[in-house]
Amino acid sequence: MLHKGPEAGPKTTNRKLGRIERNPLRRLYFQRVFRNRIELLLSAQTVVGQVLAILVFVLSIGSLIIYFINSRDPVRECSSHRDKTIPVDLSFNVFFTFHFGLRFWAAEDKVKFWLEMNSIVDIFTIPPTFISYYLKTNWLGLRFLRALRLLELPKILQILKIIRTSNSVKLSKLLSIVISTWFTAAGFLHLVENSGDPWLNGRNSQSMSYFEAIYLVTATMSTVGFGDIVAKTALGRIFIVFFTLGSLILFANCVPEMVELFTSRKKYTKPYEAVKGKKFIVVCGNITVDSVTAFLRNFLRHKAGEINMDIVFLGEAPPSLELETLLKCSLSYTTFVCGSALTFEDLKRVSMEYAEACLILANPLCSDLQAEDNSNIMRVLSIKNYSSHTRVIIELLQSHNKGFLSKIPGWNWSTGDNIICFAELKLGFIAQGCLVPGLCTFLTTLFIEQNQKVFPKYPWQKYFLNSLKNKILTQHLSNDFVGMTFPAVSRLCFVKMQLMLIAIQHKSQFHNCCSLILNPSAQVKLSKDTLGFFIAESPQAVKRAFFYCSTCHKDVYTPELIGQCDCKNNQQQARGPDIVVIKGNNKKPTCNPENQDSVSREQESFLAILENRNGVYDNVEDTTEPLDSNGMFHWCQSTPLDKVILKRSDKSKPVFRNHIVACVFGDAQSALIGLRNFVMPLRASNYTRQELKDIVFIGALEYFQREWRFLRNFPQIYIFPGSALYTGDLHAVSIEHCSMCAILASPYKPLSSQILVDTETITATLNIQSLRISCPTPIPSVPGASSASSFSKYQERRYQQIPILTELKNPSNIHLIEQMGGMNGTLKGARLHLSTSFARGTVFSDNFLDSLLATAFYNHHVLELLQMLVTGGISAQMEQCLVQDKYYGIHEDSDTIMSRRSRCKLGLLSLENTILSDIEPRKTFGQLFCGSLDNYGILCVGLYRVMDEKKQNLEHKRGVC
């Protein structure tokens, strides 16, 4: 038994090996496993592979140094026992041979392996070393090819973690390419010039050291060619010809880029030095050429000629050539620092704790809106953790992300922290345009600047261009207004100063969250240092309200004469007025009652107004209507989605009249646009339940299933699965009887051309505009519906065009809609704000929202006013209720909640068949303004009038002015 065991082992092993050798598949399997293990061993992902890579690189550099030492001697000479470099180089090449064999064994493609750069280097450098040692002859040969191993320098530096940034890696790659090419070319010239041409048996050779070869290569690369050292062999001269051509391409690209990377690394990593007494802001987020251009244009416009503040841009990548050129044009007040707001080291380099504010830009054209908002919210969290007192103004794309910011420690609304939500403002503008036709255009003109010189052809164009001069300004009112009512002060400012006062900042018992009041009633008395909100043309004009003196200016009716008087020096503080400029120009005002053009009754002009809920015009409110917990919006119990879905075959579906149709183009994968922001202004509590209009959404059902959780608590909302591109679906929702059809832009999708982003909205606009409603008898003008005269003098019917409001993501696409206008002699240029469609209020684009970031920095009150006008009064508590997804009904017997329903609302009144018809005289806008304010407390802010006479305007199109 003791002898059988040892004998059985070898026999069994031999039998197994025999089976392996006899089975080719098993042999191939074991070979593949062994090769994979060697390949893994050589991989840079393992410690052994990294050690091997470093060792090969170091030994290659050592072999190259030995070549440099031996290059001082002739190319070929007999070796001596005193030459200690040959055994050392031989030992290096023994290791290279072992490494070559491992790589060959691990290679999948054996043929491709022989063509690799490292294989070629080993093939031409390893054998000559062994042959030289055997023949006792030291021949340099092609050993200079070891310089090509320098191409592995970036890899080795990354393994050693010496370089980590992308710029460092790029710089090391360029440096390794230049040095390896430099040494290799010098080695080739050294060989051929010392050996001579082989067909001449070396008779034309010359003695050239390796240093002289490097000198010749350098002169060749620089295309200088001093001529003191030249190539004499034919091979050398041919090489110089091709090397010169190659160096012009290679080094002309590499060297300037290396210099740029080296200099920019120092330039854009240098910390910003905050100077005591010098104010500065930090701008981070989406730092691109377009965003920086828009920001600088809007930010610098507020303080034109008075720039005393530095702007520090914190970008996560070095600026492009275009951005760098832009920053150089504003070098005196802009600084670029390369870094991230998510790291404390970079925040320290920009001195974030000393900044006046940090402004975070968003990219509205990104493909993932949620990811963009998340990254900006994380920036806010990092900034607040670093310096909690730093003021932060952030742009958000989706409204439901606003709730996360209030949960960040250090976020404080009272210290100036603010949010500009694109979805909330954009959809709020469109919603107000559905309630009051032309209102979105009227409000937009207060926040844009028109610098293009245009020559109007028709009177309405002149009026509209004049309206583009107006903007919203804030100014502290004179203390001589203390104790006066708002209507009296507003009338005085309009008549004597040519200023339109529309709101004040005032503390009241029922406005705890917001002290800003639009057109307050006569019960509100002005107090000291009251902040007024004006519609005017220049900051110089609103200063009149601050300098007004009831003694000195009592009999002054020329606005230019109202200035600082002697008696006011002791009463008014020396501080300057608090002025916010939304868009800048200093032209003469146009709202003088005496100089205003007449208002024609035949044109049935409409007025954009601010209605006083405490005025004569109001109806008695129904206090039993369910509202949200703040009393700001109409509310209802959660409604299941299947209860509001309309079916074309359903005979019991509601009959819609004077409703709002909203066309949506989202699908199951689209980003949510936030339809809640569109619905909330249409469900504001200052409208009675009878005044609410039904809202019918038309679009893909899969999209509304995702949006419904945000809409289910609002009443009178319906969904029709379909598309605005099909006429049958439009007729199914009674579009011919709607008061307004809003075409919302589709969620952003990455496209090759920005022109195509509005393809669906433009196509739907064409489809709806082609529908004409025939009426057997003339119909009266309806707000929002442009009456149309007969197209021919032989026709007795009149036609009504469906009122429409189209959102464009790309403003330059307006020319695709302007072709449908049918108007002759439209304004020159393709800009949206100079188009007929924009003047009519039938198109809207949110590109002007970029200017609100600078507005919020200089004075957040203007942004607060805009949000109040377009959103219906969303409060922070209301946002928390919506985020928590809970039902909040109105509290019984809550006078504070119910009093909020008495806030002002926007409306549209005709000069005929309304209370405005009793105002006499009303030949001018000034007379109408004073009469409506005195008699009814109604503040008229603009006109929505027929554009031209019938001959030029067959459809009686109306425009804002």
XYZ file of C-alpha atoms in Angstrom, residues 129-662:
534
model
C 22.732 45.128 -28.316
C 23.232 41.350 -28.070
C 25.100 41.251 -31.400
C 27.385 44.091 -30.307
C 28.200 42.301 -27.071
C 28.916 39.047 -28.920
C 31.089 40.727 -31.595
C 32.825 42.978 -29.061
C 31.832 45.941 -31.199
C 29.916 48.924 -29.832
C 27.578 49.975 -32.648
C 25.071 52.749 -31.914
C 22.785 51.779 -34.775
C 19.109 52.488 -34.138
C 19.369 52.681 -30.359
C 18.097 56.288 -30.614
C 14.613 54.813 -31.109
C 14.495 54.360 -27.321
C 13.506 58.057 -27.269
C 10.075 56.993 -28.532
C 9.459 55.479 -25.112
C 9.018 59.051 -23.883
C 5.514 58.859 -25.370
C 4.632 56.805 -22.272
C 5.407 59.789 -20.019
C 1.750 60.906 -19.460
C 0.756 57.352 -18.515
C 3.593 57.057 -16.001
C 2.830 60.446 -14.462
C -0.812 59.460 -14.047
C 0.159 56.163 -12.399
C 2.382 58.051 -9.979
C -0.499 60.555 -9.457
C 1.787 63.452 -10.271
C -0.740 64.897 -12.733
C -4.501 64.705 -12.241
C -6.171 67.488 -14.184
C -7.077 67.248 -17.858
C -4.897 70.241 -18.701
C -1.871 68.621 -17.060
C -2.436 65.402 -18.989
C -2.809 67.295 -22.244
C 0.324 69.324 -21.572
C 2.356 66.225 -20.763
C 1.177 64.506 -23.962
C 2.181 67.445 -26.117
C 5.528 67.711 -24.336
C 6.279 64.000 -24.776
C 5.426 64.168 -28.513
C 7.747 67.129 -29.072
C 10.699 65.740 -27.069
C 10.495 62.192 -28.457
C 10.273 63.474 -32.044
C 13.149 65.861 -31.362
C 15.491 63.176 -29.959
C 14.540 60.553 -32.567
C 15.124 62.900 -35.511
C 18.473 63.988 -34.054
C 19.492 60.340 -33.611
C 18.703 59.519 -37.242
C 20.730 62.500 -38.517
C 23.598 61.546 -36.205
C 23.609 58.014 -37.641
C 23.436 58.822 -41.353
C 25.847 61.766 -41.235
C 28.493 59.784 -39.376
C 27.976 56.657 -41.513
C 27.559 58.293 -44.924
C 25.469 57.051 -47.800
C 25.705 53.236 -48.118
C 25.997 53.288 -51.944
C 29.108 55.474 -51.595
C 30.615 53.251 -48.890
C 30.565 56.196 -46.462
C 32.876 58.447 -48.457
C 30.633 61.513 -47.900
C 30.305 61.014 -44.128
C 31.114 63.773 -41.672
C 31.889 63.831 -37.988
C 28.787 65.181 -36.221
C 28.156 64.903 -32.507
C 24.701 64.163 -31.136
C 24.521 67.681 -29.729
C 25.188 69.138 -33.181
C 22.456 66.890 -34.578
C 20.032 68.262 -32.006
C 21.101 71.775 -32.954
C 20.444 71.019 -36.643
C 17.005 69.567 -35.865
C 16.122 72.603 -33.754
C 17.125 74.987 -36.548
C 15.085 72.911 -38.981
C 11.993 72.874 -36.706
C 12.134 76.636 -36.319
C 12.563 77.013 -40.116
C 15.521 79.334 -39.445
C 18.426 77.330 -40.860
C 21.591 79.241 -39.900
C 23.747 77.157 -42.304
C 26.695 76.645 -39.957
C 25.826 72.952 -39.609
C 24.236 71.214 -42.611
C 23.544 67.680 -43.759
C 26.008 66.398 -46.381
C 24.634 62.954 -47.086
C 21.770 62.337 -49.505
C 19.827 60.404 -46.862
C 20.246 63.270 -44.407
C 19.070 65.878 -46.884
C 16.051 63.815 -47.931
C 15.187 63.383 -44.266
C 15.507 67.145 -43.682
C 13.040 67.826 -46.529
C 10.327 65.571 -45.103
C 11.088 66.542 -41.519
C 10.671 70.230 -42.360
C 7.222 69.578 -43.839
C 6.196 67.470 -40.874
C 7.539 69.887 -38.295
C 5.528 72.752 -39.817
C 2.379 70.779 -39.075
C 3.355 69.096 -35.831
C 5.269 71.737 -33.944
C 3.244 74.658 -35.260
C 0.242 73.077 -33.524
C 1.872 71.599 -30.454
C 4.153 74.387 -29.292
C 1.565 77.220 -29.257
C -0.902 74.946 -27.512
C 1.696 74.038 -24.911
C 2.445 77.687 -24.290
C -1.268 78.447 -24.019
C -1.851 75.624 -21.545
C 1.159 76.607 -19.479
C 0.234 80.278 -19.314
C -3.511 79.728 -18.860
C -2.846 77.324 -16.034
C -1.166 80.084 -14.094
C -3.516 82.750 -15.373
C -6.836 81.132 -14.508
C -5.782 79.375 -11.308
C -4.567 82.568 -9.714
C -6.850 83.521 -6.814
C -8.901 86.699 -6.937
C -7.576 89.251 -4.492
C -10.413 91.060 -2.768
C -9.565 94.719 -2.171
C -11.081 96.464 0.812
C -13.700 98.936 -0.358
C -13.980 97.355 -3.812
C -17.245 95.487 -4.368
C -17.417 92.365 -6.487
C -19.807 89.555 -7.361
C -19.167 85.923 -8.292
C -20.931 84.325 -11.256
C -20.886 80.543 -11.659
C -22.938 77.750 -13.223
C -23.439 77.793 -16.982
C -20.427 79.867 -18.068
C -20.485 79.970 -21.875
C -20.041 82.609 -24.543
C -23.798 83.119 -24.942
C -24.591 83.199 -21.216
C -21.726 85.563 -20.377
C -22.637 87.866 -23.270
C -26.268 88.072 -22.138
C -25.287 88.568 -18.508
C -22.793 91.355 -19.182
C -25.247 93.123 -21.479
C -27.994 93.079 -18.863
C -25.831 93.623 -15.795
C -23.813 96.547 -17.121
C -26.902 98.246 -18.516
C -28.125 99.056 -15.016
C -25.079 101.169 -14.201
C -23.988 102.432 -17.579
C -20.910 104.606 -17.161
C -20.779 103.898 -13.409
C -19.080 100.498 -13.240
C -17.498 100.286 -9.802
C -17.925 96.563 -9.229
C -15.796 93.617 -10.330
C -17.358 90.515 -11.864
C -15.584 87.229 -11.078
C -16.603 84.312 -13.312
C -15.996 80.917 -11.700
C -15.896 78.408 -14.559
C -15.298 74.691 -14.247
C -13.268 74.599 -17.490
C -10.784 77.060 -19.006
C -12.483 79.613 -21.259
C -12.674 78.979 -24.975
C -11.023 81.312 -27.428
C -14.306 83.151 -28.063
C -15.033 83.528 -24.346
C -11.494 84.677 -23.632
C -11.807 87.318 -26.347
C -15.085 88.481 -24.811
C -13.533 88.746 -21.349
C -10.580 90.704 -22.691
C -13.005 93.328 -24.021
C -14.188 93.817 -20.423
C -10.841 93.254 -18.747
C -11.154 96.277 -16.472
C -14.025 94.782 -14.456
C -14.078 91.031 -15.255
C -11.920 88.193 -13.929
C -12.046 84.509 -14.814
C -11.048 81.872 -12.287
C -11.008 78.203 -13.231
C -12.605 76.141 -10.491
C -15.824 74.713 -9.104
C -18.308 76.134 -6.638
C -18.567 72.637 -5.141
C -15.066 72.739 -3.607
C -14.056 74.882 -0.658
C -10.596 75.532 -2.096
C -12.038 77.187 -5.206
C -14.553 79.165 -3.162
C -11.675 80.464 -1.103
C -9.743 81.421 -4.240
C -12.601 83.675 -5.368
C -13.036 85.121 -1.833
C -16.677 84.055 -1.723
C -17.106 85.212 1.885
C -16.415 88.825 0.843
C -18.569 88.860 -2.318
C -21.647 91.052 -2.533
C -23.543 88.118 -4.023
C -23.118 84.890 -5.941
C -25.187 84.601 -9.115
C -25.764 81.109 -10.518
C -26.600 80.829 -14.218
C -28.698 77.973 -15.631
C -28.729 76.497 -19.115
C -32.342 76.599 -20.389
C -31.380 74.643 -23.533
C -30.008 71.601 -21.709
C -31.460 68.174 -22.473
C -31.924 67.214 -18.804
C -33.656 70.005 -16.883
C -33.695 68.095 -13.598
C -29.958 67.408 -13.699
C -29.258 71.084 -14.432
C -31.345 72.199 -11.439
C -29.764 69.578 -9.182
C -26.256 70.760 -10.021
C -27.159 74.384 -9.288
C -28.857 73.433 -6.009
C -25.686 71.612 -4.967
C -23.713 74.763 -5.749
C -25.993 76.729 -3.425
C -25.498 74.136 -0.686
C -21.721 74.309 -1.070
C -21.690 78.113 -1.012
C -23.946 78.330 2.047
C -21.849 75.739 3.899
C -18.731 77.753 3.132
C -20.220 81.175 3.901
C -23.792 81.216 5.183
C -24.139 85.008 4.979
C -23.263 85.194 1.265
C -26.239 86.325 -0.786
C -27.204 83.819 -3.510
C -29.406 84.444 -6.556
C -30.080 81.311 -8.558
C -31.796 80.485 -11.832
C -33.957 77.347 -11.798
C -35.653 75.677 -14.728
C -38.396 73.714 -12.949
C -40.624 75.164 -10.263
C -40.957 72.051 -8.101
C -37.240 72.330 -7.271
C -37.777 75.633 -5.445
C -38.763 73.784 -2.281
C -35.296 72.258 -1.863
C -33.609 75.652 -1.556
C -35.657 76.727 1.469
C -34.410 73.610 3.275
C -30.745 74.529 2.828
C -29.216 75.882 6.071
C -28.352 79.526 5.630
C -30.972 80.250 2.959
C -32.675 83.497 3.940
C -35.152 85.417 1.809
C -34.841 88.511 4.003
C -31.118 88.915 3.260
C -31.634 88.969 -0.489
C -31.451 85.292 -1.435
C -33.699 84.873 -4.440
C -34.878 82.394 -7.059
C -35.637 83.104 -10.704
C -37.715 80.188 -11.942
C -37.945 80.131 -15.733
C -40.920 77.764 -15.886
C -42.912 79.749 -13.325
C -42.396 83.114 -15.000
C -42.678 81.889 -18.573
C -45.944 80.019 -18.070
C -47.232 82.845 -15.880
C -46.717 85.291 -18.730
C -48.568 82.994 -21.125
C -51.414 82.471 -18.644
C -51.900 86.209 -18.205
C -51.847 86.550 -21.985
C -54.753 84.103 -22.103
C -56.759 86.137 -19.590
C -55.884 89.559 -21.019
C -54.928 89.503 -24.711
C -51.771 91.479 -25.308
C -50.815 91.614 -21.635
C -47.773 89.324 -22.009
C -46.459 91.675 -24.691
C -47.147 94.719 -22.510
C -45.241 93.238 -19.563
C -42.404 91.956 -21.755
C -41.780 95.406 -23.234
C -41.045 96.677 -19.719
C -38.055 94.312 -19.493
C -36.471 94.522 -22.936
C -34.279 97.101 -24.596
C -34.614 98.243 -28.194
C -31.429 99.639 -29.693
C -32.136 98.932 -33.345
C -33.064 102.011 -35.349
C -36.425 101.476 -37.033
C -38.437 103.798 -39.255
C -42.151 103.191 -38.680
C -44.420 103.131 -41.699
C -47.812 103.201 -39.979
C -49.055 105.150 -36.923
C -49.513 102.024 -34.797
C -45.832 101.176 -35.314
C -44.839 104.585 -33.969
C -47.011 104.074 -30.877
C -45.605 100.595 -30.293
C -41.993 101.742 -30.640
C -42.660 104.496 -28.118
C -43.985 101.899 -25.668
C -40.676 100.026 -25.921
C -39.005 102.964 -24.198
C -40.882 102.368 -20.954
C -39.533 100.277 -18.111
C -40.210 99.605 -14.447
C -38.343 101.846 -12.011
C -38.460 102.128 -8.238
C -38.001 105.325 -6.285
C -38.609 106.451 -2.710
C -41.424 109.002 -2.681
C -41.185 112.479 -1.257
C -42.256 112.848 2.347
C -44.667 115.554 1.185
C -46.928 112.682 0.076
C -47.258 111.386 3.643
C -50.926 111.010 4.600
C -52.186 111.198 1.011
C -54.093 108.342 -0.628
C -52.586 106.311 -3.426
C -55.089 107.495 -6.102
C -54.286 111.124 -5.251
C -50.514 110.549 -5.422
C -50.780 108.522 -8.624
C -52.861 111.251 -10.271
C -50.451 113.972 -9.163
C -47.425 112.046 -10.472
C -49.132 111.464 -13.811
C -50.343 115.024 -14.365
C -47.401 117.027 -13.004
C -44.441 114.675 -13.471
C -45.506 112.458 -16.387
C -44.941 109.360 -14.246
C -47.231 106.354 -13.881
C -47.242 105.120 -10.265
C -48.734 101.604 -10.182
C -47.727 100.164 -6.789
C -46.157 100.978 -3.450
C -44.374 99.068 -0.724
C -46.593 99.328 2.311
C -47.220 97.416 5.526
C -50.776 96.259 6.060
C -52.587 93.909 8.367
C -53.520 91.406 5.680
C -50.269 91.428 3.674
C -47.975 89.750 6.158
C -45.828 87.923 3.620
C -45.645 90.668 1.045
C -45.807 94.397 1.671
C -46.066 95.275 -2.004
C -49.547 96.481 -3.025
C -50.773 97.081 -6.551
C -53.106 100.073 -6.904
C -54.161 100.209 -3.236
C -57.518 101.647 -2.307
C -58.171 105.097 -0.902
C -58.123 103.661 2.634
C -54.354 103.181 2.360
C -52.370 106.267 3.381
C -48.768 106.790 2.399
C -46.131 106.882 5.127
C -42.551 108.134 5.257
C -39.963 106.647 2.894
C -42.586 104.820 0.875
C -41.100 102.960 -2.083
C -43.013 103.558 -5.291
C -43.068 101.469 -8.470
C -43.279 103.482 -11.671
C -43.660 102.895 -15.390
C -41.398 105.532 -16.893
C -38.614 105.997 -19.400
C -35.537 106.972 -17.404
C -34.196 107.023 -13.841
C -33.850 110.779 -14.114
C -37.600 111.058 -14.619
C -38.569 109.155 -11.463
C -36.297 111.358 -9.343
C -39.008 113.993 -9.636
C -41.172 111.957 -7.254
C -38.358 112.067 -4.695
C -37.628 115.803 -5.058
C -41.254 116.927 -5.229
C -42.059 119.745 -2.807
C -45.659 120.755 -2.175
C -44.506 124.320 -1.513
C -42.044 124.981 -4.292
C -43.662 122.832 -7.006
C -47.290 123.594 -6.296
C -47.797 125.630 -9.446
C -45.175 123.870 -11.595
C -46.599 121.793 -14.462
C -43.413 121.378 -16.486
C -41.851 118.051 -15.386
C -38.287 119.121 -16.210
C -38.540 121.978 -13.652
C -39.247 119.650 -10.743
C -35.921 119.100 -9.018
C -34.204 119.445 -5.692
C -35.151 122.710 -4.031
C -33.576 124.632 -1.154
C -36.291 123.892 1.353
C -35.859 120.172 0.764
C -32.191 120.133 1.753
C -33.090 120.014 5.434
C -35.919 117.507 5.029
C -34.599 114.911 2.593
C -31.637 112.744 3.420
C -28.468 113.140 1.442
C -28.639 109.529 0.265
C -29.371 108.947 -3.374
C -32.674 107.498 -4.540
C -33.103 103.746 -4.794
C -33.493 103.267 -8.528
C -33.756 100.085 -10.500
C -33.460 100.258 -14.256
C -34.942 97.397 -16.199
C -33.878 98.699 -19.579
C -31.955 101.815 -20.315
C -32.575 104.832 -22.465
C -33.081 108.454 -21.613
C -35.636 109.649 -24.121
C -38.538 111.938 -23.471
C -41.718 110.520 -21.813
C -44.864 110.123 -23.894
C -47.710 109.978 -21.354
C -48.409 113.711 -21.106
C -52.207 114.177 -20.929
C -52.095 117.223 -23.195
C -49.752 115.762 -25.809
C -51.195 112.252 -25.929
C -52.820 111.230 -29.216
C -56.560 110.979 -29.139
C -58.414 107.786 -28.291
C -60.949 106.981 -30.998
C -64.341 105.562 -30.040
C -64.828 104.101 -33.485
C -61.725 101.968 -33.004
C -63.206 100.518 -29.798
C -59.789 100.630 -28.130
C -59.241 98.368 -25.146
C -57.399 99.221 -21.977
C -54.998 97.032 -20.032
C -55.940 97.942 -16.462
C -55.209 97.201 -12.826
C -58.531 96.679 -11.130
C -59.049 97.694 -7.514
C -61.062 94.974 -5.821
C -62.319 97.463 -3.242
C -63.580 99.795 -5.962
C -66.998 100.367 -7.451
C -66.397 97.904 -10.265
C -66.359 94.819 -8.012
C -69.079 92.301 -7.479
C -69.973 90.737 -4.161
C -67.704 87.791 -3.438
C -68.998 84.363 -2.584
C -67.269 83.516 0.676
C -68.195 79.825 0.407
C -65.855 79.148 -2.503
C -63.090 76.673 -1.494
C -59.608 78.166 -1.615
C -56.150 77.061 -0.594
C -54.901 77.654 2.940
C -53.563 81.083 1.972
C -56.690 82.187 0.183
C -54.671 82.840 -2.976
C -56.091 80.244 -5.386
C -59.264 78.319 -6.071
C -58.945 74.812 -4.749
C -60.804 71.516 -4.835
C -60.516 67.960 -3.657
C -58.126 65.748 -5.619
C -59.771 64.676 -8.858
C -58.872 61.322 -10.486
C -57.388 61.605 -13.947
C -60.013 59.421 -15.600
C -62.727 61.851 -14.487
C -61.310 64.724 -16.552
C -60.328 62.837 -19.732
C -62.518 63.831 -22.663
C -63.497 61.372 -25.360
C -64.690 62.370 -28.786
C -67.423 59.710 -28.761
C -68.698 60.719 -25.341
C -71.987 62.543 -25.809
C -72.096 63.677 -22.187
C -68.906 65.720 -22.381
C -69.192 69.416 -21.432
C -70.071 72.034 -24.000
C -67.248 74.519 -23.931
C -67.706 78.237 -24.546
C -65.242 81.061 -23.870
C -62.700 78.529 -22.572
C -58.914 78.271 -22.826
C -57.273 75.607 -24.982
C -53.642 74.715 -24.205
